[in-house]
CSV table of C-alpha atoms and ligand atoms in Angstrom, one decimal:
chain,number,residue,atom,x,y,z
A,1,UNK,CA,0.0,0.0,0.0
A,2,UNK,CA,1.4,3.0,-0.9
A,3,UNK,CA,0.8,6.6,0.9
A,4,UNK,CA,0.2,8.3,-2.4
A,5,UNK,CA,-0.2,7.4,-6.3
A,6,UNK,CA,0.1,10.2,-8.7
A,7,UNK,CA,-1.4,9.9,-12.2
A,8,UNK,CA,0.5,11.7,-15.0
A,9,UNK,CA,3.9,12.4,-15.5
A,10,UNK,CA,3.6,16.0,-17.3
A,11,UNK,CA,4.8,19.1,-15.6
A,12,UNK,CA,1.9,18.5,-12.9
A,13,UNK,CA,2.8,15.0,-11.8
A,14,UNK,CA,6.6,15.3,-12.2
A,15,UNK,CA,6.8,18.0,-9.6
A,16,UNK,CA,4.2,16.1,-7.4
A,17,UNK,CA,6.2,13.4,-7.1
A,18,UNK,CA,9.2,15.8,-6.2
A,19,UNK,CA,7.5,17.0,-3.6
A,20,UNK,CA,6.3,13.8,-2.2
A,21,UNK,CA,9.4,12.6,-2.0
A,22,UNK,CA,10.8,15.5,0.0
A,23,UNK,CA,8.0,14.3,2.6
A,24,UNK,CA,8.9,11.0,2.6
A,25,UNK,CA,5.6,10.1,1.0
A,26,UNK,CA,5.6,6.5,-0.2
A,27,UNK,CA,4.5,7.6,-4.0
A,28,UNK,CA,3.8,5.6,-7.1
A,29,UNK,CA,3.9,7.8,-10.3
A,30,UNK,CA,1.9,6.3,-13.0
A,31,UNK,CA,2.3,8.0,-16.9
A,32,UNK,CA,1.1,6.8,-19.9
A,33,UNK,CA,5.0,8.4,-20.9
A,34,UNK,CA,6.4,11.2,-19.5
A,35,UNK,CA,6.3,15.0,-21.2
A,36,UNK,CA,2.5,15.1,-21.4
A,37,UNK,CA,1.8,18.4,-23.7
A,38,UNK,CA,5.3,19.7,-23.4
A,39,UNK,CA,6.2,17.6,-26.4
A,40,UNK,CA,3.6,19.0,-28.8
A,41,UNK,CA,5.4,22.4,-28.4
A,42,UNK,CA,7.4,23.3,-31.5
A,43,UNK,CA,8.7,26.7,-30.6
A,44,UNK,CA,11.0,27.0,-27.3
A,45,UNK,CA,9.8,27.8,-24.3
A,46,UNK,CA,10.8,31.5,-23.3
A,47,UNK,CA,8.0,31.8,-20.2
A,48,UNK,CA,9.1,28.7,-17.2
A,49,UNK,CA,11.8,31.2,-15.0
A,50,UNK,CA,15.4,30.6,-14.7
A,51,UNK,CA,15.3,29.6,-18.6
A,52,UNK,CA,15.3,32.9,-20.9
A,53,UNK,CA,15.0,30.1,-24.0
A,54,UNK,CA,14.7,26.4,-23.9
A,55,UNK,CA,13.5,23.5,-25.6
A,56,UNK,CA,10.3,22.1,-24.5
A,57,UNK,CA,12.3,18.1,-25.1
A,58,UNK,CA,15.2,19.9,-22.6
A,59,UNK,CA,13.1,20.9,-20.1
A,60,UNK,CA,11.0,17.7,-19.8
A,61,UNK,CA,14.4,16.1,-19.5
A,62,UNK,CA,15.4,18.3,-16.9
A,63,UNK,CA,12.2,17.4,-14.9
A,64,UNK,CA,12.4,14.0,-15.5
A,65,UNK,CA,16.2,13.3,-14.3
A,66,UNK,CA,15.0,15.4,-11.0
A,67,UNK,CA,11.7,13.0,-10.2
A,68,UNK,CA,14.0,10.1,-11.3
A,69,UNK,CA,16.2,11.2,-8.4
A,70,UNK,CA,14.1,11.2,-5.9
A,71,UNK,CA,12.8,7.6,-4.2
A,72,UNK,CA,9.5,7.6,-5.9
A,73,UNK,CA,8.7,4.1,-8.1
A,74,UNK,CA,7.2,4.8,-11.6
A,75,UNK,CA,5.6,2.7,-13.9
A,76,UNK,CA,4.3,3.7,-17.6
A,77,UNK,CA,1.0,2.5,-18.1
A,78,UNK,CA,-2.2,3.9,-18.2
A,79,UNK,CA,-4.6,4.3,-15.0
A,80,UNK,CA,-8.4,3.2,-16.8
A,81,UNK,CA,-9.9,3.5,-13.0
A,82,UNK,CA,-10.2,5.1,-9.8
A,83,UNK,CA,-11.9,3.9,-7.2
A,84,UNK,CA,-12.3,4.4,-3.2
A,85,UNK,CA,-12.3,1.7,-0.9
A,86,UNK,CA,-13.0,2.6,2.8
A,87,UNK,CA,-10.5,5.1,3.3
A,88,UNK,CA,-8.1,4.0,0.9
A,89,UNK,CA,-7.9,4.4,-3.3
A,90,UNK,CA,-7.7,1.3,-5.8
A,91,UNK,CA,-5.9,2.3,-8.9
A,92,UNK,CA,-6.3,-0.4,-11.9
A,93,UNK,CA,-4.0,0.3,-14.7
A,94,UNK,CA,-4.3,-0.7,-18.6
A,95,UNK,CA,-2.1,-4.0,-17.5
A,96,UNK,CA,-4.8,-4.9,-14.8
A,97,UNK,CA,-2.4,-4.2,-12.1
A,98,UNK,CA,-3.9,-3.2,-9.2
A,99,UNK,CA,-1.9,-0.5,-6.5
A,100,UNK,CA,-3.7,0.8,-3.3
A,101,UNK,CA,-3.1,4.0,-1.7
A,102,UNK,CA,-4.3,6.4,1.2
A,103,UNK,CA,-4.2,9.3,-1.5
A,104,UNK,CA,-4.3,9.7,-5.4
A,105,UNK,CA,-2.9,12.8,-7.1
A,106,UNK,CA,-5.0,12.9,-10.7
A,107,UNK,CA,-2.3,15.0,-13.3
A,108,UNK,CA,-3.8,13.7,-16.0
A,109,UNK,CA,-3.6,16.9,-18.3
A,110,UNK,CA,-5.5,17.0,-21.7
A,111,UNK,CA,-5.5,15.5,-25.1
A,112,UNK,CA,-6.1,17.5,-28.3
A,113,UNK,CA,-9.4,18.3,-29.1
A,114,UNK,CA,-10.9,16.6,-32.2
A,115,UNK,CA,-12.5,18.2,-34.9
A,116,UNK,CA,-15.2,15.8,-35.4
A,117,UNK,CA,-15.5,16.1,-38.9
A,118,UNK,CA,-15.6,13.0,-41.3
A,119,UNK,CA,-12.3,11.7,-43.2
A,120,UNK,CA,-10.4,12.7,-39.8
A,121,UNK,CA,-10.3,9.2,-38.1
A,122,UNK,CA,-9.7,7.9,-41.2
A,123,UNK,CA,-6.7,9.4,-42.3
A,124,UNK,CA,-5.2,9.7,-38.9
A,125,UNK,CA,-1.5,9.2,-39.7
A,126,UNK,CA,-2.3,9.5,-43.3
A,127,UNK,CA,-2.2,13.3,-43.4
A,128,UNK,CA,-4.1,14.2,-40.3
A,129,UNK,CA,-2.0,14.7,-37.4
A,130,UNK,CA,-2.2,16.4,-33.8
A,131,UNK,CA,1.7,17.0,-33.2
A,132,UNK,CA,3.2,19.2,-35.8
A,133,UNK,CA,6.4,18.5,-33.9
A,134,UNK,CA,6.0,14.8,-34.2
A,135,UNK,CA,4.6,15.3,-38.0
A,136,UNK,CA,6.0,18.5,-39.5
A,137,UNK,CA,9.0,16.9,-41.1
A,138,UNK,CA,6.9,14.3,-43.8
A,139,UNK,CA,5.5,17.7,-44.9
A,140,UNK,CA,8.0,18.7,-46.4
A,141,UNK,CA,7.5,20.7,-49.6
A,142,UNK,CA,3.9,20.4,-49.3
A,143,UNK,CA,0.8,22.4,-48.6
A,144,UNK,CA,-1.0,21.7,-45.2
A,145,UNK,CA,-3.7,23.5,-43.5
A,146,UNK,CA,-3.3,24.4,-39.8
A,147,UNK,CA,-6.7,24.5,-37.8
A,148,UNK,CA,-7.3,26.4,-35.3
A,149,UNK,CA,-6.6,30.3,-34.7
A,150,UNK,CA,-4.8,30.0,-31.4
A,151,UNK,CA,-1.4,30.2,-30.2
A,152,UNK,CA,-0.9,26.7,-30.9
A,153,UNK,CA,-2.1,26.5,-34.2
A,154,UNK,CA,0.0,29.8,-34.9
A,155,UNK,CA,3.4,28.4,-33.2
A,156,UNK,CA,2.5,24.8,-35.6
A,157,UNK,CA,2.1,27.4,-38.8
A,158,UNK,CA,5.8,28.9,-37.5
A,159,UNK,CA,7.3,25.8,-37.3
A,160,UNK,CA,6.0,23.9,-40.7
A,161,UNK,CA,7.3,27.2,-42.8
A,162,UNK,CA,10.9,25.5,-42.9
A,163,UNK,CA,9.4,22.6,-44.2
A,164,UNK,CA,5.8,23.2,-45.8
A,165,UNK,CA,5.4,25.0,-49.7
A,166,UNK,CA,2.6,26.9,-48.4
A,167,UNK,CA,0.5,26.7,-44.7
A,168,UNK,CA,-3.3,27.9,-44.5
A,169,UNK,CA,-4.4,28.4,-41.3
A,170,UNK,CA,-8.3,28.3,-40.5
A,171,UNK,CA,-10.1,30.2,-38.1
A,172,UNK,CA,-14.1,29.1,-37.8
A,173,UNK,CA,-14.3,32.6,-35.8
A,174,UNK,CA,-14.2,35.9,-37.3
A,175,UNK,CA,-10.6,37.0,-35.3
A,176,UNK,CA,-7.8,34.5,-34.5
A,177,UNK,CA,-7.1,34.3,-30.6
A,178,UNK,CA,-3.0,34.0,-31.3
A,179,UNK,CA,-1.1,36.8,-29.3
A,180,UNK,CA,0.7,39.6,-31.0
A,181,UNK,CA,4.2,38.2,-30.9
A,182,UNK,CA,2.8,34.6,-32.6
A,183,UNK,CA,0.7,36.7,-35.3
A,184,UNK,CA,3.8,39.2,-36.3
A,185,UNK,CA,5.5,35.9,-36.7
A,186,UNK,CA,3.4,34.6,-39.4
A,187,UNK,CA,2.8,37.5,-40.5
A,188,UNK,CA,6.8,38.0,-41.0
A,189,UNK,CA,7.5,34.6,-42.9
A,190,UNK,CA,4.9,35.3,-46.0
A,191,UNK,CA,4.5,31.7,-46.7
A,192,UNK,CA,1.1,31.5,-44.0
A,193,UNK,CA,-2.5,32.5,-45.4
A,194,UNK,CA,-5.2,33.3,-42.7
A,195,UNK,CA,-8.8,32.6,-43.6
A,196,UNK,CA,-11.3,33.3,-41.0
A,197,UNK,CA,-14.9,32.3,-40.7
A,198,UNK,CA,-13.9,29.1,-42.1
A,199,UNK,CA,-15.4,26.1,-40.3
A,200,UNK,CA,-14.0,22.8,-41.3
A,201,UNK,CA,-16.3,20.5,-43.0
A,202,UNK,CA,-14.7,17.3,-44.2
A,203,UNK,CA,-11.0,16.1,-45.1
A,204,UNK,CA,-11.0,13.5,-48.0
A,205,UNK,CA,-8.1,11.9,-50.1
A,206,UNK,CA,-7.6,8.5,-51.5
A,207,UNK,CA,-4.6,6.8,-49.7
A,208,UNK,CA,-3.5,10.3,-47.9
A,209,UNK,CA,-5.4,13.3,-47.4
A,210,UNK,CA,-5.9,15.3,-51.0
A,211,UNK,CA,-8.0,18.3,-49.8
A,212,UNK,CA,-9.9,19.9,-46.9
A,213,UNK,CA,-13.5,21.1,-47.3
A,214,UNK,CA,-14.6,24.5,-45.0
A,215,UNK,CA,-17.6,26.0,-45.1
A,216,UNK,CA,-16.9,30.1,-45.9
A,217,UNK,CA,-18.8,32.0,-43.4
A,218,UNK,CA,-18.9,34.6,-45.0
A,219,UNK,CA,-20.8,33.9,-48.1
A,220,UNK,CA,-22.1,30.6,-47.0
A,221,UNK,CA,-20.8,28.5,-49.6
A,222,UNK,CA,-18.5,25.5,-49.2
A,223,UNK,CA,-14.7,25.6,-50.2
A,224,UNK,CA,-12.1,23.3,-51.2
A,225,UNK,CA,-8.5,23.5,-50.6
A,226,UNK,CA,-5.5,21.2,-52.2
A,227,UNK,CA,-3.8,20.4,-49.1
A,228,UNK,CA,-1.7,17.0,-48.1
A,229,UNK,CA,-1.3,17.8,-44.5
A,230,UNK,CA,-4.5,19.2,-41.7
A,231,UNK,CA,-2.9,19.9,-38.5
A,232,UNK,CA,-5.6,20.3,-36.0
A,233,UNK,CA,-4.8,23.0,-33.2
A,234,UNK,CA,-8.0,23.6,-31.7
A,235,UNK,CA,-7.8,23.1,-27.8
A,236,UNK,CA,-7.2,20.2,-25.7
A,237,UNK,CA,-9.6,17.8,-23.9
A,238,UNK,CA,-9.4,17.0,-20.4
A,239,UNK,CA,-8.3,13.4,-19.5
A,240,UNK,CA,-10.8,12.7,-16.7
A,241,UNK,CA,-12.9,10.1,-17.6
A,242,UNK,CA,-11.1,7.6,-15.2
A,243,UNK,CA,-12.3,9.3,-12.2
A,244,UNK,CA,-15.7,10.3,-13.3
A,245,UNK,CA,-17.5,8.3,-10.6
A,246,UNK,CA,-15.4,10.0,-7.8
A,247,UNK,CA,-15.6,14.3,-8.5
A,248,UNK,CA,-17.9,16.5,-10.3
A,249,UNK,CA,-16.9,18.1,-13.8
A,250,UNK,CA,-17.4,21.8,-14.6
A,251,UNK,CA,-18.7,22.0,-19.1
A,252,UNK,CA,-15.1,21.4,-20.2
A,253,UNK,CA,-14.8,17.9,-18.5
A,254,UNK,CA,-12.4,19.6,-16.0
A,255,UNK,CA,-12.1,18.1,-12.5
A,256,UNK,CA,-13.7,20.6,-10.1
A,257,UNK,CA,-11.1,20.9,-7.0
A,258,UNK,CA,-10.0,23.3,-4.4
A,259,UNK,CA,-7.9,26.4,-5.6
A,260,UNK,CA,-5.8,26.1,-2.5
A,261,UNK,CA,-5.2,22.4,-2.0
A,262,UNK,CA,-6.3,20.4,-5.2
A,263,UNK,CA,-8.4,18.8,-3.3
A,264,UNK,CA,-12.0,17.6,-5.3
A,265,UNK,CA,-15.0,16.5,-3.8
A,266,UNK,CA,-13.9,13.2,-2.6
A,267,UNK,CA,-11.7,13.5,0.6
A,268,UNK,CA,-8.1,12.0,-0.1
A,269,UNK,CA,-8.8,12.6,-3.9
A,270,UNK,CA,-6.3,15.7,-5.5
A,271,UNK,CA,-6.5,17.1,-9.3
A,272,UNK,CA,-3.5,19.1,-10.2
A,273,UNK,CA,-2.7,21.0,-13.7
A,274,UNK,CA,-4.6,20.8,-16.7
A,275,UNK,CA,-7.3,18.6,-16.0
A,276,UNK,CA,-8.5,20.2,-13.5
A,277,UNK,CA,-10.4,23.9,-13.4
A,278,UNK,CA,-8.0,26.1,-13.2
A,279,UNK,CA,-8.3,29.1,-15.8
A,280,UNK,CA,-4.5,29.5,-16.6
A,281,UNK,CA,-3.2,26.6,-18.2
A,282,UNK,CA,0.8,27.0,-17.9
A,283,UNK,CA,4.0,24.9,-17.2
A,284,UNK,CA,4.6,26.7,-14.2
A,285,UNK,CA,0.8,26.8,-12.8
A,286,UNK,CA,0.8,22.9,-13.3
A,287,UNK,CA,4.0,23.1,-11.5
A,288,UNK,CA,2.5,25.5,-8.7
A,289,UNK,CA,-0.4,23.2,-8.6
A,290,UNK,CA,1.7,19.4,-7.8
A,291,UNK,CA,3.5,21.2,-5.5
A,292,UNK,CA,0.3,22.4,-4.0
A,293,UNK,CA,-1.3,19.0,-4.3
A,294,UNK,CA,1.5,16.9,-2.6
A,295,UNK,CA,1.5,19.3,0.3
A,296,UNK,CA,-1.9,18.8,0.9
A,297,UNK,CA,-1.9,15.4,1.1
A,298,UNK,CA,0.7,15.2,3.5
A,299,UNK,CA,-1.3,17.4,5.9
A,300,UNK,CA,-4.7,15.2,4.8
A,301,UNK,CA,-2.2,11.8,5.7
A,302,UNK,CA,-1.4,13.5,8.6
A,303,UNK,CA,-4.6,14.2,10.0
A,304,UNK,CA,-5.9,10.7,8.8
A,305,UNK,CA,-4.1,8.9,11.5
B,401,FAD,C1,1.3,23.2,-28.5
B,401,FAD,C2,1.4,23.6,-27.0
B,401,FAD,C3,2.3,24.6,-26.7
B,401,FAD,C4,2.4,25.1,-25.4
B,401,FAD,N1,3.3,26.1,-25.0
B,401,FAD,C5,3.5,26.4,-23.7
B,401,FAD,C6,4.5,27.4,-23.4
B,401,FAD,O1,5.2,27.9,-24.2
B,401,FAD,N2,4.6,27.7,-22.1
B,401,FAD,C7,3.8,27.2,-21.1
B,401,FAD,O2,3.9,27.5,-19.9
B,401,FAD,N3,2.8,26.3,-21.4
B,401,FAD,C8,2.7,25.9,-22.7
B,401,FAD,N4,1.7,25.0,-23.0
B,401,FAD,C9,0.8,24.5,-22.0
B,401,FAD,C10,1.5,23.4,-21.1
B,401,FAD,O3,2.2,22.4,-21.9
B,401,FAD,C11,0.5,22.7,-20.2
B,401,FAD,O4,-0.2,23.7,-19.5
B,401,FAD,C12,1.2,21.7,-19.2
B,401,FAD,O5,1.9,20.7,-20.0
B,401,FAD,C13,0.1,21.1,-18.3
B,401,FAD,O6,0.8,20.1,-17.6
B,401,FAD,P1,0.0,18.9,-16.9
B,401,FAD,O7,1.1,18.1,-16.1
B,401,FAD,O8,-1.2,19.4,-16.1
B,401,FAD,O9,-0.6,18.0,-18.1
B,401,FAD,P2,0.1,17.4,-19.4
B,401,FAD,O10,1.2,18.1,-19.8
B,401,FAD,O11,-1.1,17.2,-20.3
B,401,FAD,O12,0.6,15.9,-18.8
B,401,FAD,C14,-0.3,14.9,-18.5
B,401,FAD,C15,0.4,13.6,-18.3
B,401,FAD,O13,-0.5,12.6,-17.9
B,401,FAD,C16,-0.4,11.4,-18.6
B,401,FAD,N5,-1.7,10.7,-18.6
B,401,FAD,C17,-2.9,11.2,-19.1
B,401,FAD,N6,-3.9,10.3,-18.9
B,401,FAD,C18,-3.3,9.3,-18.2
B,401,FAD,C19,-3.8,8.1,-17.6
B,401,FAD,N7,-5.1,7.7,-17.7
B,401,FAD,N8,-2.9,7.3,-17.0
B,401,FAD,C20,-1.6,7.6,-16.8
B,401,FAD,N9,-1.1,8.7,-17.4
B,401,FAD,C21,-1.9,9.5,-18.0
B,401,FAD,C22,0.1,11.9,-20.0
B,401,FAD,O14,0.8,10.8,-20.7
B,401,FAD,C23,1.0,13.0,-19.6
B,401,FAD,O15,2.3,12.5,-19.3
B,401,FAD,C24,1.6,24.5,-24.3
B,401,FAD,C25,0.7,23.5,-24.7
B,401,FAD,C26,0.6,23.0,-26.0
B,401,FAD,C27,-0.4,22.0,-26.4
């Protein structure tokens, strides 16, 4: 039985299980792999203090060899259910293992949100990709559409101009959200076209993706563009549905929890980072917030016994 499990090993979990550590918590990190959203990012990081510029793959590093320090055990799987037990927690993993604790840390984070449109399962890894860091390069010399009007989508446009011919990037709204610095960017590399009020409709192709179908907003009438890549960029998804039966949800699947502890409607129970409600969604809040969450459940072991 272990004093704590911690689920995720992004920025959230990672510096969790730090912390646990340092209170001689006996912690089990559990991570599907270990970067969590970090790894999408295709710029460099120029916001998490004490690094004017780094690499998102750096910094995850850096994290990692820290945890990996510490006497915490880890095991990458995925945790498929939550559930309590008396006063203790039953974690059951993909692997049907089963590993009890007297608290559960849920750093879950998000997965990109899905455009729901047809031809996007279907050519998943056969033009349609979520990770232009993971993707960008087998664009090379080719046109691809970025959706999404955000700074993510504006960062993936950035980063495909040394490889793409030409980048669209589709907005469904009538302004893209991207900050200043991200949109004098694009703006600067004259290879990006912006089209807003352009909902994506349908992505078709034979064997790979051959074109992208968006409905113009603006005159009502449906579009075609020639493209052989469609990053989607349009938000991320909360990865929640493990706990469901154990904490309430706010209407973005978000785990509702304590701004000062983490702590959500079940006692012993913690949600820390991404997946929980928290408006700003940072490395360094989801660091704030595992530190936060192992410190309150020390204090909630504490008071247990
Ligand atoms: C493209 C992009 C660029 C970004 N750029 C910046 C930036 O420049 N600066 C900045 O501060 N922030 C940036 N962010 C936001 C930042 O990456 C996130 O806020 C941060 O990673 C959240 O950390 P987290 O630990 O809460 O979740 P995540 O990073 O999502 O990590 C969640 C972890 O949980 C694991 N996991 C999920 N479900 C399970 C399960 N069932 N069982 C086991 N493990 C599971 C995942 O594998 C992952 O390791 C960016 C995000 C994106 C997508």
């Amino acid at each position: 039985m272990y004093d704590l499990i911690i689920i995720g090993g992004g920025p959230a979990g990672i510096t969790a299980g730090i912390y646990a550590a340092r209170q001689k918590l006996n912690t089990l990190l559990i991570t599907k792999s270990f970067g969590g959203q970090m790894l999408k990012k295709s710029g460099m990081i120029e916001n998490y203090p004490g690094f004017e510029e780094i690499s998102a793959s750096e910094l995850i590093q850096k994290f990692e060899r820290q945890l990996r320090k510490q006497k915490v055990d880890i095991k990458i799987n995925e945790a498929m259910k939550v559930k309590k037990i008396g006063g203790h927690f039953l974690v059951i993993t993909k692997s049907k293992n089963r590993f009890e604790s007297g608290a559960v840390i849920v750093a879950s984070g998000a997965d990109p949100r899905l455009l729901r449109v047809p031809g996007e399962k279907e050519f998943l890894g056969r033009g349609v990709s979520y990770c232009v860091t993971c993707d960008g390069p087998l664009f090379e010399g080719k046109t691809v559409a970025v959706i999404g009007g955000g700074n993510s989508a504006f960062e993936a446009a950035i980063f495909l101009v040394k490889l793409a011919r030409k980048i669209y990037i589709l907005e469904s709204g009538e302004n893209v959200r991207a900050d200043a610095k991200n949109q004098e960017r694009v703006k600067k590399t004259g290879k990006v076209e912006i089209i807003t009020k352009a909902k994506a409709k349908e992505i078709k192709g034979e064997k790979f993706v051959n074109c992208l179908i968006y409905l113009d907003r603006k005159t009502g009438k449906e579009k075609t563009l020639a493209v052989e890549g469609v990053f989607v960029e349009i938000g991320t998804q909360p990865a929640t549905s493990f706990v469901k039966n154990l904490v309430d949800f706010n209407e973005r699947d978000e785990i509702v929890a304590e701004f000062e502890t983490c702590q959500t409607k079940t006692p012993g129970l913690f949600a820390a980072g991404d997946c929980n409600v928290g408006r700003f969604k940072q490395i360094v809040t989801a660091c704030g917030e595992g530190a936060k969450a192992s410190l309150a459940v020390y204090d909630y072991l504490q008071n247990k016994l």
